[in-house]
Amino acid sequence: MRDYENKFKELGYDVYFISGDNIGDLQKTKKTINLTSTFLSDQNLETARKFGIAWKVDSATYMKMKTMGINLQKAADAKYRLLPVPSIFIVGKDGEIKFEYVNPDHTIRLHPDVCMKQLNHIEQPV
């Protein structure tokens, strides 16, 4: 998606990246990938929960992640071992969700062309 950031903006859309990472890590990521969009930290996953995209990491997965050096306590909601499901939401100027893509398999991502087609089929932003 990040390669399409300017195309989305040319159509008049704002682009927001919401992550379960803490603010410090998120700022490092933004500098590394050199994007101008707004990055928001949802470290406690309050937004993810409201959108219904927070999933609880089971004990086996938690231990596997730990052996891989993934610090879940740092990456997301430590108390409940939650992570956000990779998702894309297109919100219209009326505040309504016009399109959503949610896939718990983090290895499968929506192709940006699909987003572009959706953006061209909904009303233009203000």
CSV table of C-alpha atoms in Angstrom, one decimal, residues 3 6-7 11 14 22 24 29 36 40 56 66 84 90 93-94 99 108 116:
chain,number,residue,atom,x,y,z
A,3,ASP,CA,3.8,2.5,-2.9
A,6,ASN,CA,0.6,9.4,-3.5
A,7,LYS,CA,-2.0,7.9,-5.8
A,11,LEU,CA,-7.6,11.3,-5.6
A,14,ASP,CA,-6.0,11.1,3.4
A,22,ASN,CA,4.4,2.1,20.5
A,24,GLY,CA,8.8,5.5,19.5
A,29,THR,CA,9.3,2.9,11.1
A,36,THR,CA,4.4,11.5,4.6
A,40,LEU,CA,-1.1,6.6,14.7
A,56,LYS,CA,-6.0,-13.0,21.2
A,66,LYS,CA,8.8,-15.2,21.9
A,84,PRO,CA,-4.5,-6.3,15.4
A,90,ILE,CA,-12.0,3.2,3.3
A,93,LYS,CA,-16.7,11.8,3.7
A,94,ASP,CA,-19.9,11.0,5.6
A,99,PHE,CA,-15.0,-0.7,2.0
A,108,ILE,CA,-1.9,-12.2,2.4
A,116,MET,CA,-7.8,2.0,-6.2
